[in-house]
Amino acid sequence: MTQSKRETERKYAAPPADDTAWLRELTGVDGVVSVVERGSEDLDAVYHDTEDLRLAGASATLRRRTGGHDAGWHLKLPLPGDSREEVQAPVSPTIPDDLRALALSRTRGAPMTPVVRVRSTRSTRDLLGRDDEKLAELTVDSVHAESLGATTTLAAWTEMEVELAEGADPAVLDLVDKALRNSGIERAPHSSKLARALEETGLGAPRLPDASAEKVVPGSAGDEVLRYVDEQVSALVDLDPAVRRDLPDAVHQFRVACRRLRSVLRSYRSVLDRAVTDPIRRELKWLGGELAEARDHEVLEERIRGRVEATPPELVLGPVAARLQAWHVAGTAEARRRTLDALNSPRYLALLDALAALTQQPPLRRKAAREPGKAMPKAILKEYDRLAARVTHALDLPPGKDLDVALHEARKAAKKARYATEPARASLGKPAKRLGKRVKALQKVLGDHQDSVVARDSLRKQAVAAHAAGEPGFTWGLLYGQEQAAAAERERQLPAAWARASKRRLRKRLAR
């Protein structure tokens, strides 16, 4: 059983043992009424990682710690800024399966073994506000580290850490930081004890594969595309633990990263060799498909439930809410099982390896060295042309199933065109941003239409099931009609949305 918490902290070089003037500065911090000593404790932590230090390379740590109030296994995952998420599990002889799974996107299944032992003697002070409200915790650690490889190397240092108390205003950290700097105490150069221990004991930085012999030209089209690819791969790796824990919106964001990667690898085949990227695109499509059921079910349930709740009570006939809830529970369980099966499969691990190789040894083509202004507009305009063909085809069709299919294809093409603009925004600037914004608005119209198509199919099935059970079908039919009207409204909006996205000047400015 695991539990998690968000920790926000800053590390500092510890002041000399005989210097206590900085403590007086802390009581002058706005909001800090007193600094109270809480005593000292001995901590003993063994850090685990892969042979090539993949966790450390991804700014994550896994340790087994004894001593202190929170003894146990701690997996720390990076968050923006000074924050990290710490997932805890009780002390056990081996790495808990739950934590091993949460680290999987970073270890890619490689075995983990002890790499560093860190023993600390910690003295703690609480920074208290009015009514003894805890604002932050200040600790000074006397640290002794040793490597646990074939040879043992020792290191020792002292460091200070200020951690924000739960529920406290983050501005407290800035105020404390200013007071400490005024006392001559500077921020520590290392983000964690493990990072410093790796350096001090000579284990060094994470050992990544040798870079590709074909260097990336700074500021080139290849540089821009690879930066975007790196961002999306990192997003997948970071979101994996959230998906496993079923956190809100995690599956949606994970699938968006999959789609963005698939799209950019397709759009920029002139930059990255498709012999390498096409197999990755196929596997990303498989992965997104395995998680589609979970996301689609979530969106559909929210849409239908919202319509039911907005319906006047006198028009809700029969056990509509109960039937919807039973359908939701059954569908969620099946979708969750399918998601976890995919994330725990050898196929997924192979995809993670392929993505790591793609970013570490990119298969650059000759055109990758070109300026972004020459190579990238062509890729964007190709996707735009595909979008234009699909929208033009859809606009010629009457309402019905053929139009529904055509609009869905146009929606997918809109996503590809929009995603193609994203790697180029840093170099092409406003023209790429403006085109992407217009296409996104078009995509929203098409997306709402497709959501209505899916909702109508589900509502029809619910009505059939209700009828078979002898329940009234009136409300299901009413909801079906509302979705029909919503789809018709999106079809009316489409020509205007396309007119705005297809203005010639958008493309002319892009190609300058």
mmCIF file of N, CA, C and O in Angstrom, residues 312-375:
data_model
loop_
_atom_site.group_PDB
_atom_site.id
_atom_site.type_symbol
_atom_site.label_atom_id
_atom_site.label_comp_id
_atom_site.label_asym_id
_atom_site.label_seq_id
_atom_site.Cartn_x
_atom_site.Cartn_y
_atom_site.Cartn_z
ATOM 1 N N PRO A 312 -34.852 18.620 -17.001
ATOM 2 C CA PRO A 312 -35.835 18.816 -15.918
ATOM 3 C C PRO A 312 -36.256 17.475 -15.316
ATOM 4 O O PRO A 312 -36.457 16.493 -16.051
ATOM 5 N N PRO A 313 -36.366 17.396 -14.000
ATOM 6 C CA PRO A 313 -36.679 16.111 -13.333
ATOM 7 C C PRO A 313 -37.923 15.428 -13.877
ATOM 8 O O PRO A 313 -37.971 14.190 -13.949
ATOM 9 N N GLU A 314 -38.932 16.208 -14.273
ATOM 10 C CA GLU A 314 -40.169 15.591 -14.755
ATOM 11 C C GLU A 314 -39.992 14.897 -16.106
ATOM 12 O O GLU A 314 -40.870 14.125 -16.529
ATOM 13 N N LEU A 315 -38.857 15.157 -16.773
ATOM 14 C CA LEU A 315 -38.597 14.513 -18.058
ATOM 15 C C LEU A 315 -37.640 13.333 -17.937
ATOM 16 O O LEU A 315 -37.307 12.697 -18.930
ATOM 17 N N VAL A 316 -37.172 13.059 -16.722
ATOM 18 C CA VAL A 316 -36.300 11.905 -16.483
ATOM 19 C C VAL A 316 -37.181 10.763 -15.990
ATOM 20 O O VAL A 316 -37.545 10.686 -14.806
ATOM 21 N N LEU A 317 -37.533 9.883 -16.911
ATOM 22 C CA LEU A 317 -38.450 8.798 -16.598
ATOM 23 C C LEU A 317 -37.703 7.481 -16.485
ATOM 24 O O LEU A 317 -36.918 7.124 -17.375
ATOM 25 N N GLY A 318 -37.928 6.761 -15.396
ATOM 26 C CA GLY A 318 -37.258 5.491 -15.178
ATOM 27 C C GLY A 318 -35.919 5.662 -14.497
ATOM 28 O O GLY A 318 -35.461 6.783 -14.224
ATOM 29 N N PRO A 319 -35.235 4.553 -14.227
ATOM 30 C CA PRO A 319 -33.942 4.589 -13.496
ATOM 31 C C PRO A 319 -32.784 4.987 -14.404
ATOM 32 O O PRO A 319 -31.822 4.224 -14.592
ATOM 33 N N VAL A 320 -32.862 6.184 -14.979
ATOM 34 C CA VAL A 320 -31.847 6.637 -15.942
ATOM 35 C C VAL A 320 -30.481 6.771 -15.274
ATOM 36 O O VAL A 320 -29.465 6.276 -15.777
ATOM 37 N N ALA A 321 -30.424 7.464 -14.135
ATOM 38 C CA ALA A 321 -29.141 7.679 -13.455
ATOM 39 C C ALA A 321 -28.521 6.357 -13.008
ATOM 40 O O ALA A 321 -27.305 6.156 -13.124
ATOM 41 N N ALA A 322 -29.353 5.435 -12.513
ATOM 42 C CA ALA A 322 -28.832 4.145 -12.051
ATOM 43 C C ALA A 322 -28.272 3.336 -13.217
ATOM 44 O O ALA A 322 -27.215 2.700 -13.096
ATOM 45 N N ARG A 323 -28.978 3.345 -14.337
ATOM 46 C CA ARG A 323 -28.487 2.602 -15.510
ATOM 47 C C ARG A 323 -27.183 3.207 -16.013
ATOM 48 O O ARG A 323 -26.245 2.486 -16.370
ATOM 49 N N LEU A 324 -27.118 4.529 -16.036
ATOM 50 C CA LEU A 324 -25.898 5.200 -16.488
ATOM 51 C C LEU A 324 -24.729 4.881 -15.560
ATOM 52 O O LEU A 324 -23.603 4.628 -16.016
ATOM 53 N N GLN A 325 -24.981 4.854 -14.255
ATOM 54 C CA GLN A 325 -23.923 4.553 -13.290
ATOM 55 C C GLN A 325 -23.430 3.117 -13.441
ATOM 56 O O GLN A 325 -22.213 2.864 -13.387
ATOM 57 N N ALA A 326 -24.348 2.178 -13.621
ATOM 58 C CA ALA A 326 -23.945 0.778 -13.790
ATOM 59 C C ALA A 326 -23.106 0.611 -15.054
ATOM 60 O O ALA A 326 -22.096 -0.109 -15.052
ATOM 61 N N TRP A 327 -23.524 1.268 -16.123
ATOM 62 C CA TRP A 327 -22.743 1.226 -17.376
ATOM 63 C C TRP A 327 -21.355 1.825 -17.167
ATOM 64 O O TRP A 327 -20.351 1.290 -17.651
ATOM 65 N N HIS A 328 -21.298 2.930 -16.423
ATOM 66 C CA HIS A 328 -20.021 3.612 -16.192
ATOM 67 C C HIS A 328 -19.065 2.741 -15.382
ATOM 68 O O HIS A 328 -17.883 2.610 -15.719
ATOM 69 N N VAL A 329 -19.561 2.128 -14.327
ATOM 70 C CA VAL A 329 -18.705 1.293 -13.469
ATOM 71 C C VAL A 329 -18.150 0.110 -14.255
ATOM 72 O O VAL A 329 -16.952 -0.197 -14.190
ATOM 73 N N ALA A 330 -19.006 -0.556 -15.018
ATOM 74 C CA ALA A 330 -18.560 -1.721 -15.786
ATOM 75 C C ALA A 330 -17.545 -1.316 -16.844
ATOM 76 O O ALA A 330 -16.508 -1.976 -17.021
ATOM 77 N N GLY A 331 -17.834 -0.232 -17.548
ATOM 78 C CA GLY A 331 -16.917 0.215 -18.600
ATOM 79 C C GLY A 331 -15.598 0.695 -18.060
ATOM 80 O O GLY A 331 -14.542 0.457 -18.653
ATOM 81 N N THR A 332 -15.621 1.377 -16.912
ATOM 82 C CA THR A 332 -14.384 1.886 -16.311
ATOM 83 C C THR A 332 -13.471 0.740 -15.891
ATOM 84 O O THR A 332 -12.247 0.795 -16.100
ATOM 85 N N ALA A 333 -14.026 -0.290 -15.300
ATOM 86 C CA ALA A 333 -13.222 -1.426 -14.844
ATOM 87 C C ALA A 333 -12.525 -2.111 -16.017
ATOM 88 O O ALA A 333 -11.338 -2.448 -15.947
ATOM 89 N N GLU A 334 -13.254 -2.323 -17.099
ATOM 90 C CA GLU A 334 -12.676 -2.989 -18.265
ATOM 91 C C GLU A 334 -11.611 -2.116 -18.911
ATOM 92 O O GLU A 334 -10.536 -2.593 -19.303
ATOM 93 N N ALA A 335 -11.875 -0.813 -19.014
ATOM 94 C CA ALA A 335 -10.904 0.102 -19.619
ATOM 95 C C ALA A 335 -9.635 0.178 -18.766
ATOM 96 O O ALA A 335 -8.514 0.222 -19.293
ATOM 97 N N ARG A 336 -9.809 0.175 -17.458
ATOM 98 C CA ARG A 336 -8.657 0.234 -16.546
ATOM 99 C C ARG A 336 -7.793 -1.014 -16.693
ATOM 100 O O ARG A 336 -6.569 -0.928 -16.719
ATOM 101 N N ARG A 337 -8.424 -2.162 -16.784
ATOM 102 C CA ARG A 337 -7.667 -3.404 -16.956
ATOM 103 C C ARG A 337 -6.864 -3.364 -18.242
ATOM 104 O O ARG A 337 -5.681 -3.738 -18.266
ATOM 105 N N ARG A 338 -7.479 -2.908 -19.321
ATOM 106 C CA ARG A 338 -6.792 -2.864 -20.605
ATOM 107 C C ARG A 338 -5.613 -1.888 -20.569
ATOM 108 O O ARG A 338 -4.551 -2.171 -21.127
ATOM 109 N N THR A 339 -5.798 -0.759 -19.895
ATOM 110 C CA THR A 339 -4.715 0.227 -19.778
ATOM 111 C C THR A 339 -3.516 -0.360 -19.047
ATOM 112 O O THR A 339 -2.367 -0.254 -19.507
ATOM 113 N N LEU A 340 -3.754 -0.986 -17.900
ATOM 114 C CA LEU A 340 -2.646 -1.539 -17.113
ATOM 115 C C LEU A 340 -1.986 -2.708 -17.827
ATOM 116 O O LEU A 340 -0.754 -2.883 -17.741
ATOM 117 N N ASP A 341 -2.763 -3.509 -18.537
ATOM 118 C CA ASP A 341 -2.161 -4.601 -19.314
ATOM 119 C C ASP A 341 -1.180 -4.052 -20.340
ATOM 120 O O ASP A 341 -0.101 -4.621 -20.552
ATOM 121 N N ALA A 342 -1.553 -2.965 -20.979
ATOM 122 C CA ALA A 342 -0.667 -2.366 -21.980
ATOM 123 C C ALA A 342 0.610 -1.827 -21.342
ATOM 124 O O ALA A 342 1.724 -2.062 -21.834
ATOM 125 N N LEU A 343 0.478 -1.110 -20.224
ATOM 126 C CA LEU A 343 1.648 -0.499 -19.579
ATOM 127 C C LEU A 343 2.569 -1.522 -18.934
ATOM 128 O O LEU A 343 3.735 -1.209 -18.664
ATOM 129 N N ASN A 344 2.069 -2.705 -18.673
ATOM 130 C CA ASN A 344 2.901 -3.751 -18.066
ATOM 131 C C ASN A 344 3.411 -4.764 -19.079
ATOM 132 O O ASN A 344 4.002 -5.781 -18.698
ATOM 133 N N SER A 345 3.203 -4.499 -20.359
ATOM 134 C CA SER A 345 3.550 -5.463 -21.401
ATOM 135 C C SER A 345 4.988 -5.287 -21.895
ATOM 136 O O SER A 345 5.530 -4.178 -21.875
ATOM 137 N N PRO A 346 5.622 -6.356 -22.357
ATOM 138 C CA PRO A 346 6.943 -6.242 -22.980
ATOM 139 C C PRO A 346 6.927 -5.314 -24.200
ATOM 140 O O PRO A 346 7.927 -4.664 -24.497
ATOM 141 N N ARG A 347 5.801 -5.264 -24.881
ATOM 142 C CA ARG A 347 5.693 -4.393 -26.057
ATOM 143 C C ARG A 347 5.866 -2.927 -25.671
ATOM 144 O O ARG A 347 6.506 -2.154 -26.385
ATOM 145 N N TYR A 348 5.294 -2.529 -24.551
ATOM 146 C CA TYR A 348 5.439 -1.152 -24.071
ATOM 147 C C TYR A 348 6.886 -0.863 -23.677
ATOM 148 O O TYR A 348 7.427 0.212 -23.983
ATOM 149 N N LEU A 349 7.537 -1.804 -23.009
ATOM 150 C CA LEU A 349 8.939 -1.607 -22.646
ATOM 151 C C LEU A 349 9.811 -1.456 -23.885
ATOM 152 O O LEU A 349 10.738 -0.634 -23.921
ATOM 153 N N ALA A 350 9.518 -2.233 -24.918
ATOM 154 C CA ALA A 350 10.270 -2.113 -26.169
ATOM 155 C C ALA A 350 10.064 -0.742 -26.792
ATOM 156 O O ALA A 350 11.001 -0.145 -27.352
ATOM 157 N N LEU A 351 8.846 -0.219 -26.700
ATOM 158 C CA LEU A 351 8.580 1.124 -27.225
ATOM 159 C C LEU A 351 9.359 2.175 -26.439
ATOM 160 O O LEU A 351 9.940 3.108 -27.030
ATOM 161 N N LEU A 352 9.407 2.055 -25.117
ATOM 162 C CA LEU A 352 10.178 2.994 -24.312
ATOM 163 C C LEU A 352 11.657 2.965 -24.688
ATOM 164 O O LEU A 352 12.316 4.010 -24.767
ATOM 165 N N ASP A 353 12.177 1.769 -24.933
ATOM 166 C CA ASP A 353 13.577 1.654 -25.374
ATOM 167 C C ASP A 353 13.776 2.349 -26.715
ATOM 168 O O ASP A 353 14.784 3.041 -26.938
ATOM 169 N N ALA A 354 12.828 2.156 -27.626
ATOM 170 C CA ALA A 354 12.938 2.767 -28.951
ATOM 171 C C ALA A 354 12.878 4.291 -28.853
ATOM 172 O O ALA A 354 13.605 4.999 -29.569
ATOM 173 N N LEU A 355 12.032 4.811 -27.982
ATOM 174 C CA LEU A 355 11.941 6.255 -27.805
ATOM 175 C C LEU A 355 13.215 6.823 -27.178
ATOM 176 O O LEU A 355 13.669 7.909 -27.553
ATOM 177 N N ALA A 356 13.789 6.088 -26.229
ATOM 178 C CA ALA A 356 15.050 6.530 -25.632
ATOM 179 C C ALA A 356 16.149 6.577 -26.681
ATOM 180 O O ALA A 356 16.933 7.527 -26.749
ATOM 181 N N ALA A 357 16.205 5.557 -27.532
ATOM 182 C CA ALA A 357 17.215 5.535 -28.593
ATOM 183 C C ALA A 357 16.983 6.663 -29.591
ATOM 184 O O ALA A 357 17.932 7.268 -30.100
ATOM 185 N N LEU A 358 15.715 6.966 -29.861
ATOM 186 C CA LEU A 358 15.388 8.035 -30.810
ATOM 187 C C LEU A 358 15.917 9.381 -30.329
ATOM 188 O O LEU A 358 16.445 10.170 -31.124
ATOM 189 N N THR A 359 15.791 9.654 -29.037
ATOM 190 C CA THR A 359 16.246 10.941 -28.517
ATOM 191 C C THR A 359 17.752 10.981 -28.279
ATOM 192 O O THR A 359 18.376 12.038 -28.406
ATOM 193 N N GLN A 360 18.338 9.828 -27.953
ATOM 194 C CA GLN A 360 19.772 9.800 -27.655
ATOM 195 C C GLN A 360 20.615 9.637 -28.913
ATOM 196 O O GLN A 360 21.757 10.128 -28.974
ATOM 197 N N GLN A 361 20.084 8.962 -29.908
ATOM 198 C CA GLN A 361 20.799 8.752 -31.168
ATOM 199 C C GLN A 361 19.850 9.028 -32.337
ATOM 200 O O GLN A 361 19.416 8.113 -33.033
ATOM 201 N N PRO A 362 19.488 10.277 -32.537
ATOM 202 C CA PRO A 362 18.471 10.622 -33.537
ATOM 203 C C PRO A 362 18.902 10.280 -34.960
ATOM 204 O O PRO A 362 20.035 10.569 -35.352
ATOM 205 N N PRO A 363 18.009 9.668 -35.750
ATOM 206 C CA PRO A 363 18.328 9.288 -37.132
ATOM 207 C C PRO A 363 18.144 10.472 -38.084
ATOM 208 O O PRO A 363 17.200 10.528 -38.871
ATOM 209 N N LEU A 364 19.049 11.436 -38.014
ATOM 210 C CA LEU A 364 18.908 12.671 -38.774
ATOM 211 C C LEU A 364 19.133 12.455 -40.263
ATOM 212 O O LEU A 364 20.036 11.723 -40.671
ATOM 213 N N ARG A 365 18.322 13.117 -41.053
ATOM 214 C CA ARG A 365 18.521 13.132 -42.504
ATOM 215 C C ARG A 365 19.259 14.409 -42.903
ATOM 216 O O ARG A 365 19.445 15.326 -42.085
ATOM 217 N N ARG A 366 19.649 14.463 -44.160
ATOM 218 C CA ARG A 366 20.462 15.597 -44.628
ATOM 219 C C ARG A 366 19.739 16.930 -44.431
ATOM 220 O O ARG A 366 20.344 17.931 -44.047
ATOM 221 N N LYS A 367 18.427 16.949 -44.668
ATOM 222 C CA LYS A 367 17.679 18.201 -44.561
ATOM 223 C C LYS A 367 17.537 18.684 -43.120
ATOM 224 O O LYS A 367 17.093 19.816 -42.891
ATOM 225 N N ALA A 368 17.918 17.852 -42.169
ATOM 226 C CA ALA A 368 17.822 18.261 -40.769
ATOM 227 C C ALA A 368 18.722 19.444 -40.468
ATOM 228 O O ALA A 368 18.471 20.207 -39.538
ATOM 229 N N ALA A 369 19.793 19.605 -41.247
ATOM 230 C CA ALA A 369 20.739 20.691 -41.004
ATOM 231 C C ALA A 369 20.268 22.022 -41.583
ATOM 232 O O ALA A 369 20.902 23.056 -41.355
ATOM 233 N N ARG A 370 19.161 22.023 -42.324
ATOM 234 C CA ARG A 370 18.676 23.252 -42.931
ATOM 235 C C ARG A 370 18.091 24.210 -41.889
ATOM 236 O O ARG A 370 17.742 23.816 -40.785
ATOM 237 N N GLU A 371 17.966 25.477 -42.313
ATOM 238 C CA GLU A 371 17.336 26.461 -41.443
ATOM 239 C C GLU A 371 15.857 26.119 -41.277
ATOM 240 O O GLU A 371 15.212 25.658 -42.224
ATOM 241 N N PRO A 372 15.293 26.361 -40.091
ATOM 242 C CA PRO A 372 13.880 26.052 -39.868
ATOM 243 C C PRO A 372 12.954 26.753 -40.859
ATOM 244 O O PRO A 372 11.947 26.196 -41.286
ATOM 245 N N GLY A 373 13.303 27.968 -41.261
ATOM 246 C CA GLY A 373 12.461 28.732 -42.168
ATOM 247 C C GLY A 373 12.340 28.133 -43.547
ATOM 248 O O GLY A 373 11.440 28.503 -44.314
ATOM 249 N N LYS A 374 13.246 27.210 -43.895
ATOM 250 C CA LYS A 374 13.189 26.562 -45.198
ATOM 251 C C LYS A 374 12.544 25.177 -45.120
ATOM 252 O O LYS A 374 11.752 24.807 -45.980
ATOM 253 N N ALA A 375 12.877 24.424 -44.093
ATOM 254 C CA ALA A 375 12.412 23.035 -44.018
ATOM 255 C C ALA A 375 11.042 22.889 -43.366
ATOM 256 O O ALA A 375 10.237 22.053 -43.789
#
